[in-house]
Short mmCIF file of C-alpha atoms in Angstrom, two decimals:
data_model
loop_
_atom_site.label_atom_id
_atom_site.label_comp_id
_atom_site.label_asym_id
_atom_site.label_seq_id
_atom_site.Cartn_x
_atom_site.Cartn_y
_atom_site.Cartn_z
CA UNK A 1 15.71 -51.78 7.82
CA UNK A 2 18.13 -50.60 5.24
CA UNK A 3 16.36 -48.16 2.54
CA UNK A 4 19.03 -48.25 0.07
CA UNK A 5 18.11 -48.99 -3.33
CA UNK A 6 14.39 -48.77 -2.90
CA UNK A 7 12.80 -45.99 -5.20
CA UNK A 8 11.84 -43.34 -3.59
CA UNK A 9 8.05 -42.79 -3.38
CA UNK A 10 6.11 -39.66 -3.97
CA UNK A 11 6.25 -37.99 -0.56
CA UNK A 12 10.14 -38.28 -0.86
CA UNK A 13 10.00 -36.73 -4.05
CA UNK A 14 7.84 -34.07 -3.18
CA UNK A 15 10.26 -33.18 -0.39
CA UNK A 16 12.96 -33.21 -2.43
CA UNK A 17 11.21 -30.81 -4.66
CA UNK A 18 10.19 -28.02 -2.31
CA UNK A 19 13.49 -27.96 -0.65
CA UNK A 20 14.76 -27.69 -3.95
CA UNK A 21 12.49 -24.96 -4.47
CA UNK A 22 13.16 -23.21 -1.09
CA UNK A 23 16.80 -23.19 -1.91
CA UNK A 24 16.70 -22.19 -5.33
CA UNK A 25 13.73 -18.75 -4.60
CA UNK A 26 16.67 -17.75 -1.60
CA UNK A 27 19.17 -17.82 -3.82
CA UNK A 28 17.84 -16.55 -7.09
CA UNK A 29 15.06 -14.65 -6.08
CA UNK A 30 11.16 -15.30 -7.32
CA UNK A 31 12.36 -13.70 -10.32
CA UNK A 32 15.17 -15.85 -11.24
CA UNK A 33 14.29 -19.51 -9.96
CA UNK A 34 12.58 -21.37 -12.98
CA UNK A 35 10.88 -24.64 -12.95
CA UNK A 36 13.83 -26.66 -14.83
CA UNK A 37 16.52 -25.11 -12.44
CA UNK A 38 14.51 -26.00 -9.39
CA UNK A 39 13.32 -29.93 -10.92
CA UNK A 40 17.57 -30.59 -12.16
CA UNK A 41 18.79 -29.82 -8.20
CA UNK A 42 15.81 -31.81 -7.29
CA UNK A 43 16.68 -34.50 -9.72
CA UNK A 44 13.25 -35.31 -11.33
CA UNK A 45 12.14 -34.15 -14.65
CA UNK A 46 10.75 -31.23 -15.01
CA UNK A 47 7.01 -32.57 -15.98
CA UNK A 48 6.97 -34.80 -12.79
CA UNK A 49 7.48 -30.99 -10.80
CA UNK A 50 4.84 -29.74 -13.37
CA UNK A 51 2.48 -32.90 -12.65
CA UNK A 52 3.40 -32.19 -8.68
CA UNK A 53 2.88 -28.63 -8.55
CA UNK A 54 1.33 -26.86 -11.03
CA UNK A 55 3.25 -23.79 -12.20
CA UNK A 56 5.96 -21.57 -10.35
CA UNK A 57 3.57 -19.62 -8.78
CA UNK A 58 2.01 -22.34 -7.29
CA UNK A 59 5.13 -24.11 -6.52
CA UNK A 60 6.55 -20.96 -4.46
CA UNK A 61 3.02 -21.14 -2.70
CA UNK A 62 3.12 -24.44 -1.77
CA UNK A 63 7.36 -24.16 -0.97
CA UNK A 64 6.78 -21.10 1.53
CA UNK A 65 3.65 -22.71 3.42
CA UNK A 66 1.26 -19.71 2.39
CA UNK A 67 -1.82 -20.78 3.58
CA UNK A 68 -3.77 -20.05 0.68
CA UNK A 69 -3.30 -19.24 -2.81
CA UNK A 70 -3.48 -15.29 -3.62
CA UNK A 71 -3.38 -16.90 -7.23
CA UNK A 72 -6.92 -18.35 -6.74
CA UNK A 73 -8.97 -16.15 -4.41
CA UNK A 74 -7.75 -12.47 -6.19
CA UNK A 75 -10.11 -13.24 -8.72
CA UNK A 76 -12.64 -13.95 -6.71
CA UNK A 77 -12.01 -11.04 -4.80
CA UNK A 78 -11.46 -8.59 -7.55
CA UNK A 79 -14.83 -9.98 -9.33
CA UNK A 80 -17.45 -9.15 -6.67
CA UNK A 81 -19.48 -4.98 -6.33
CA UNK A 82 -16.22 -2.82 -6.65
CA UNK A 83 -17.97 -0.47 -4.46
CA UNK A 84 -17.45 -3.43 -1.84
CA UNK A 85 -13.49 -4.01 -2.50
CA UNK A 86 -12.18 -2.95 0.38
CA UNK A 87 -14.36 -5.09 2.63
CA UNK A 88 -13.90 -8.04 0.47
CA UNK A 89 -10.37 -8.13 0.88
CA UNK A 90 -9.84 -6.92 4.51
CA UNK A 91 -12.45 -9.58 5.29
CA UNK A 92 -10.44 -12.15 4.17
CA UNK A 93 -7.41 -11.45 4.90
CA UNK A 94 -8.51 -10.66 8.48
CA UNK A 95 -9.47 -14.42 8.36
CA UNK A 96 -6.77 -15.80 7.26
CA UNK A 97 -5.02 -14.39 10.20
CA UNK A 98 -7.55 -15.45 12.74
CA UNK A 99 -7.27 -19.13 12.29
CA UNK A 100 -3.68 -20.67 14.05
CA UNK A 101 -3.54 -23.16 11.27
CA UNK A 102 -2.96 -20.14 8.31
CA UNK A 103 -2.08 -17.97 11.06
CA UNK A 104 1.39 -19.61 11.91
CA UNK A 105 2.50 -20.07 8.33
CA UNK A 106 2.00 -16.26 7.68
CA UNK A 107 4.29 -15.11 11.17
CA UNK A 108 6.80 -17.65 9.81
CA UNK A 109 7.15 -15.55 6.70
CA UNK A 110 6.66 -12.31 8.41
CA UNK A 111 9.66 -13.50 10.91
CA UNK A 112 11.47 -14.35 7.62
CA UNK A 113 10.78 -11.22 5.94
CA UNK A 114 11.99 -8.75 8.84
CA UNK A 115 15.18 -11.52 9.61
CA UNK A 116 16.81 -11.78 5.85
CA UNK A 117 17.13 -10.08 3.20
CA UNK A 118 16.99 -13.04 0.72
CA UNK A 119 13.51 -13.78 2.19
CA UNK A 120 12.82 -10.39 1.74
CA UNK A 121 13.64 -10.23 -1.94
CA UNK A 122 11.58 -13.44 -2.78
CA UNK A 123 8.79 -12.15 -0.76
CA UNK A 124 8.97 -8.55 -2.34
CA UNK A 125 9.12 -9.94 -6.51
CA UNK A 126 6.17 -12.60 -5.72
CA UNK A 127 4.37 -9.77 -4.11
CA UNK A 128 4.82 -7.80 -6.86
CA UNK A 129 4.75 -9.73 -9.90
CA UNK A 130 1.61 -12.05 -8.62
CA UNK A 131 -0.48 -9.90 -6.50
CA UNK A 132 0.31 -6.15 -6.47
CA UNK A 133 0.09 -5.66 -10.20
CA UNK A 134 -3.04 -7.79 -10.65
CA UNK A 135 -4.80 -5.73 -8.30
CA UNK A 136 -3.44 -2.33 -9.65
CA UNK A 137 -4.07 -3.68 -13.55
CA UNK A 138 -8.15 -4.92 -12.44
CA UNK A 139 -8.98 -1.49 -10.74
CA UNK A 140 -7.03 1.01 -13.18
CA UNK A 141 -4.84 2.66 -10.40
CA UNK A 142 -1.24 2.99 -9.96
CA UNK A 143 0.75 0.22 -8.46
CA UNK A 144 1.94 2.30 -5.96
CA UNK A 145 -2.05 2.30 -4.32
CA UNK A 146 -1.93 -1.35 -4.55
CA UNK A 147 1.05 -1.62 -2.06
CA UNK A 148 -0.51 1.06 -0.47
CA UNK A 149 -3.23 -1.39 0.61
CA UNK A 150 -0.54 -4.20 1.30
CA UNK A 151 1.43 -1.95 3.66
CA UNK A 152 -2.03 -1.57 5.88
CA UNK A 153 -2.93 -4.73 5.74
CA UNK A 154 0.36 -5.99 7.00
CA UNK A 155 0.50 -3.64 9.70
CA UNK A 156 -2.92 -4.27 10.87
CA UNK A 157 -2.06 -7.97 11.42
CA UNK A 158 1.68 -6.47 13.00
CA UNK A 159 0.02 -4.75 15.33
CA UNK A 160 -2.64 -7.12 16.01
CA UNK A 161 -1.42 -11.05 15.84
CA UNK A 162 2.42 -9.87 16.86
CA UNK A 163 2.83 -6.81 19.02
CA UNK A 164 -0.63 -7.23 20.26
CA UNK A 165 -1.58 -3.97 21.03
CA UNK A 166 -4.79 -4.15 23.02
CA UNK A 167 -7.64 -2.12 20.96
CA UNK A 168 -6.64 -3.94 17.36
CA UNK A 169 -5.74 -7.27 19.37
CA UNK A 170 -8.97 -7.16 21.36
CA UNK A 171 -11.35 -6.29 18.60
CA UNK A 172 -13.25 -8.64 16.50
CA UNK A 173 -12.85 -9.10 12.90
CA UNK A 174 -15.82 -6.94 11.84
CA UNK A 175 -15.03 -3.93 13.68
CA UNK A 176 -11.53 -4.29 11.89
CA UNK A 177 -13.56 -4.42 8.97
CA UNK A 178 -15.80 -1.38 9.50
CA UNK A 179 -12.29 0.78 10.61
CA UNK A 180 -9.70 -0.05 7.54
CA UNK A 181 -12.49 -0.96 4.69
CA UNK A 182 -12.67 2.48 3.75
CA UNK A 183 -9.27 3.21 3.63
CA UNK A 184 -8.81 0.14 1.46
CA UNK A 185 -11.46 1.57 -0.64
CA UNK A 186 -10.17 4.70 -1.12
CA UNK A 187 -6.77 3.54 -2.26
CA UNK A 188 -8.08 1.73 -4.82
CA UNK A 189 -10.34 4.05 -6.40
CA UNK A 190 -9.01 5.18 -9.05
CA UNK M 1 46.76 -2.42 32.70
CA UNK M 2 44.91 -4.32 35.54
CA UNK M 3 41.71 -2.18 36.33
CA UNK M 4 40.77 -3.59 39.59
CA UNK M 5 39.90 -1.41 42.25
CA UNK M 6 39.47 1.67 39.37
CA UNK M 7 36.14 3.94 40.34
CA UNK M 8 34.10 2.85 37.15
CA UNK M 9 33.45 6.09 35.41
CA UNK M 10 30.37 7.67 33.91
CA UNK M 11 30.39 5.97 30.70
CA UNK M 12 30.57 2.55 32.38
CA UNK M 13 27.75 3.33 34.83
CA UNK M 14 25.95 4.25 31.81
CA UNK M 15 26.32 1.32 29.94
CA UNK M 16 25.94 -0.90 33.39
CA UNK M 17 22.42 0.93 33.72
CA UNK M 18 21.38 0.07 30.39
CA UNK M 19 22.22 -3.09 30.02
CA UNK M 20 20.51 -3.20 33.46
CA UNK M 21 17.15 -1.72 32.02
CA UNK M 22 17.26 -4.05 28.92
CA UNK M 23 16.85 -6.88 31.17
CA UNK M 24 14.29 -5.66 33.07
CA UNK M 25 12.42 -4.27 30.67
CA UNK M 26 12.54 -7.53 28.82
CA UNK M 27 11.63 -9.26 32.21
CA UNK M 28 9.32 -7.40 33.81
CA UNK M 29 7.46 -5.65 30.46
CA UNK M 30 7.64 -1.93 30.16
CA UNK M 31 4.89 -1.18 32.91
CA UNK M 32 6.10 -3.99 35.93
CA UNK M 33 10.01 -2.25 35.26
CA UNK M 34 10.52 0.31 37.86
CA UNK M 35 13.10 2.90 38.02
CA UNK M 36 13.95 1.88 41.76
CA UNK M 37 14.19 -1.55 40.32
CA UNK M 38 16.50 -1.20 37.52
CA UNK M 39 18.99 0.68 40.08
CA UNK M 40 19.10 -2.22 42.30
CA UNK M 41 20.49 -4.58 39.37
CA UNK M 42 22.69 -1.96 38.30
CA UNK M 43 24.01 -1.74 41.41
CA UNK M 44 23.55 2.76 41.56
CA UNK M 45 21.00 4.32 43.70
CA UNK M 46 17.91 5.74 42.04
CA UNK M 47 18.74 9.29 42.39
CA UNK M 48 21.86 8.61 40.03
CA UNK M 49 20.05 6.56 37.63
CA UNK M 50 17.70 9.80 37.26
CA UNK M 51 20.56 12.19 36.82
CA UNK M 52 21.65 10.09 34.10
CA UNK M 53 18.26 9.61 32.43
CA UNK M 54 15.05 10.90 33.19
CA UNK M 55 12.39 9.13 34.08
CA UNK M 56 11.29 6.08 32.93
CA UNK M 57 9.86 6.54 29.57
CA UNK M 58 13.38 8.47 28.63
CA UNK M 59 15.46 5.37 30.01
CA UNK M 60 13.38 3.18 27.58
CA UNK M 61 13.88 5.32 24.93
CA UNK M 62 17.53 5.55 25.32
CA UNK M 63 18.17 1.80 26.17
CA UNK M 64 16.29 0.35 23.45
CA UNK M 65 18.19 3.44 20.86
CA UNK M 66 14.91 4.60 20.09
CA UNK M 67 16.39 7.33 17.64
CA UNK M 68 13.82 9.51 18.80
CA UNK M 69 12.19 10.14 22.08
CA UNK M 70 7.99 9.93 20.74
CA UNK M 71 7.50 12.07 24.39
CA UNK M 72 9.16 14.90 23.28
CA UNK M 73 8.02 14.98 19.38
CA UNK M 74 3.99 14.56 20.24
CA UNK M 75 3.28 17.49 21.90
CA UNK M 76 4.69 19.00 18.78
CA UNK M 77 3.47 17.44 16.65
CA UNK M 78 -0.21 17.60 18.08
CA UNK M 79 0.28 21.08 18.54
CA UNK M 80 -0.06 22.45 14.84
CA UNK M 81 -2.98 22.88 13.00
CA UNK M 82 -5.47 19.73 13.01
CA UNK M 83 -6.21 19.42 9.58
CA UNK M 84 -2.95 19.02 8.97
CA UNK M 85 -1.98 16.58 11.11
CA UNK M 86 -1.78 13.39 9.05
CA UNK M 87 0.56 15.15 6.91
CA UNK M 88 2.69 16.31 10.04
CA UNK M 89 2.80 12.76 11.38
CA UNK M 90 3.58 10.72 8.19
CA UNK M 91 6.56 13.72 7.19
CA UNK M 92 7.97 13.57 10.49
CA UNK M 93 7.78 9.40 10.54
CA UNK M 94 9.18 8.53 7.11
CA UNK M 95 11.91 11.57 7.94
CA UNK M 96 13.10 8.74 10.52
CA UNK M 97 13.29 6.20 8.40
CA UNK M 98 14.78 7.92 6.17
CA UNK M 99 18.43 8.39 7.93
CA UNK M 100 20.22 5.43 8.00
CA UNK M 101 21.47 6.60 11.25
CA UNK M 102 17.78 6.23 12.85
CA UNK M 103 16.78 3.56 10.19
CA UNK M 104 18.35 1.19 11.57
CA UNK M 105 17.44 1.10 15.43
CA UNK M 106 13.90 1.25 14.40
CA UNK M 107 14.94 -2.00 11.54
CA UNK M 108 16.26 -3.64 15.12
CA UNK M 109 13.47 -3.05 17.22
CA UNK M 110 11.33 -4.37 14.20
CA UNK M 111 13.22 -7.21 13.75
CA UNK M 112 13.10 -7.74 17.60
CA UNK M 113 9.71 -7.38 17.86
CA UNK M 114 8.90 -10.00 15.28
CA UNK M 115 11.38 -12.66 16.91
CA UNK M 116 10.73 -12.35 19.74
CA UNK M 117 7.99 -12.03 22.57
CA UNK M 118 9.49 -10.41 25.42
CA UNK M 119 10.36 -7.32 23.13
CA UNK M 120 6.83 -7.22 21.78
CA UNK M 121 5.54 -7.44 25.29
CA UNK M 122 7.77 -4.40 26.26
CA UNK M 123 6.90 -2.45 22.91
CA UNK M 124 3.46 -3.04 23.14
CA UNK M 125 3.34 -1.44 26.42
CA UNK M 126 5.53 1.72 25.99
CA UNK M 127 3.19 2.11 22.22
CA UNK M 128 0.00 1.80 24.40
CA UNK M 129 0.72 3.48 27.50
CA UNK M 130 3.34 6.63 26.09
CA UNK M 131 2.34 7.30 22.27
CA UNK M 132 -1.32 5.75 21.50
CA UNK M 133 -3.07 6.58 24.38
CA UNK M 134 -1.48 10.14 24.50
CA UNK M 135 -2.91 10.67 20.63
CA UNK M 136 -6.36 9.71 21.13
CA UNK M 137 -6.63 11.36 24.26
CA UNK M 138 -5.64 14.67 22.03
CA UNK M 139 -7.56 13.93 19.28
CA UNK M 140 -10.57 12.54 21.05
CA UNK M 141 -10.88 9.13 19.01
CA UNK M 142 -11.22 5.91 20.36
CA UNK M 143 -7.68 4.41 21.25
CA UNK M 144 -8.17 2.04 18.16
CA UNK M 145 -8.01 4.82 15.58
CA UNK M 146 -4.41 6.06 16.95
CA UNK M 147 -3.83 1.91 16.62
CA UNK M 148 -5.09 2.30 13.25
CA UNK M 149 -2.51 4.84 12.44
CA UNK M 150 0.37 2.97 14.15
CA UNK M 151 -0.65 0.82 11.82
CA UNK M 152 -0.33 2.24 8.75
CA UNK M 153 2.38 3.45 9.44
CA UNK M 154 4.31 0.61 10.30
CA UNK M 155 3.00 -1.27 7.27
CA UNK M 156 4.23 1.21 5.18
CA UNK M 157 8.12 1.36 6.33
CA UNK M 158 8.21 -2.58 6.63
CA UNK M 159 7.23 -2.77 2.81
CA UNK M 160 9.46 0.56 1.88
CA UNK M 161 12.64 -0.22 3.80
CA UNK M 162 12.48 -4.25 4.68
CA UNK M 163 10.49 -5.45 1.81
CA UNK M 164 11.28 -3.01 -0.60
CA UNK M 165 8.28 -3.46 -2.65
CA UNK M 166 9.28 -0.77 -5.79
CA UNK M 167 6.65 1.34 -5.90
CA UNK M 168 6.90 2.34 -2.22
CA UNK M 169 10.78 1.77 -2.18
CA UNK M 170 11.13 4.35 -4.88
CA UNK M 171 8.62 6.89 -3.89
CA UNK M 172 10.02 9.73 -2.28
CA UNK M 173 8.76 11.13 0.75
CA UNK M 174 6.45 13.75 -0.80
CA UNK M 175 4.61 11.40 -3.04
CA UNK M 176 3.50 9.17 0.01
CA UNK M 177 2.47 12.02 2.35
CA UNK M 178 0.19 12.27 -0.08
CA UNK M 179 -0.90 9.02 -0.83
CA UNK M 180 -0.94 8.42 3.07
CA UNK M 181 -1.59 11.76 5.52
CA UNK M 182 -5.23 11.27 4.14
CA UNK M 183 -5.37 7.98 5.48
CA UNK M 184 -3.85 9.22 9.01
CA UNK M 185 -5.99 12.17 8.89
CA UNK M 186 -9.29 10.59 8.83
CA UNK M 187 -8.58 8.15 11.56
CA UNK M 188 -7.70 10.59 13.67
CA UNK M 189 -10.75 12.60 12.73
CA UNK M 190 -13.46 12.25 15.00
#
């Protein structure tokens, strides 16, 4: 059946927009993409995107297939016993990772990350800007402790989901938990 | 020049062995790859392949341009004081990185490792069996503290040198031997 000339509906447009998106973070970095450059190479308006999406933030989420959020649950996270931080968050993001269906979404960016450098700068400014910073800002320590606790986490699941080396592949999530909690902790006390 | 019937020389047998070893490696994992194996598909006899190379931890190292060899830096590195040794490890690891001349094997292996699962089959092994194993033993921690370190430590070059995320991409070495050999230290504290 010929399509042409029919309007298309909103799953069409909603494609259109988040490989619109995806094209525009490569190329102009989290940073630099707005919401009316990415909606004019989509060709909608940009209050349909708005209406679609939600903001750029949650527009990048949705565009890179994060599983969740970090937008939503770091408040959550950051608003529980401080003295329990550390577990909080390796608790969760040991999760994330143990499920295939958030699982597969995160290798595809980790794959990305390691494989190009415009994925890499993308990844690195939404990082920042959106998660690194809130964390630092909410505990009063330097930014630097905040990527501190990034740069563990990322290796745990490395060495874990990807190289799969046997004691961190073959443990469960709590012993994980009980191991890298206090180092979390400890970076982020101030 | 027509080369037919030319004795290859030592720089081809080389290069015949490794490529050899790559495949096999690949193949067969790190521990199923044998020495007398690796000859046979390189068409040299064993004894040749060991004058060339070593055994087979050294032939690893040197096909997959491992910058260092970990085999000979451990016992040095476990050698110096013990309280110190978080420090020693993270000085000596980021020292790597640093050099763009041994960055950028260990950016391919990465990179490798993350694409692809033969080479994080083979990794996995030669980590577990030559370098992790070797550490706890020293140390006497469970092997999933040494896989802790690994850990952090391969968090923490993937967000300095691939990701870049600023505050670790601008640090200099000094400032995260500090922020890190603490880390290292305690999971290799029993």
């Amino acid at each position: 059946m010929a399509r042409a000339g029919r309007r298309p509906g909103p799953n069409e447009t909603r494609e259109q927009i988040v490989a619109a998106a995806r094209t525009q973070f490569a190329e102009q970095g989290y940073d630099g993409a707005t919401i009316r450059g990415i909606a004019a190479a989509a060709g909608v308006n940009a209050a349909l995107l708005h209406h679609f999406f939600g903001t750029k933030q949650q527009l990048f989420v949705a565009a890179m297939n994060f599983p969740v959020n970090p937008v939503d649950e770091l408040p959550r996270l950051l608003a529980g016993p401080p003295g329990e931080l550390g577990e909080r968050i390796v608790r969760l993001f040991l999760g994330l990772w143990a499920e295939e269906r958030s699982r597969e979404p995160f290798l595809a960016i980790l794959r990305s990350v390691t494989g190009n450098e415009q994925a890499a700068t993308m990844m690195r400014q939404f990082l920042t800007r959106v998660v690194l910073s809130k964390v630092a800002e909410s505990r009063g320590v330097p930014p630097i402790r905040a990527a501190a606790v990034a740069s563990q986490l990322i290796g745990l699941v490395l060495l874990r989901h990807v190289v799969r080396v046997p004691p961190l592949a073959d443990a469960d999530d709590e012993e994980l938990v009980a191991l890298v909690a206090p180092v979390v902790q400890s970076y982020l006390t101030p």
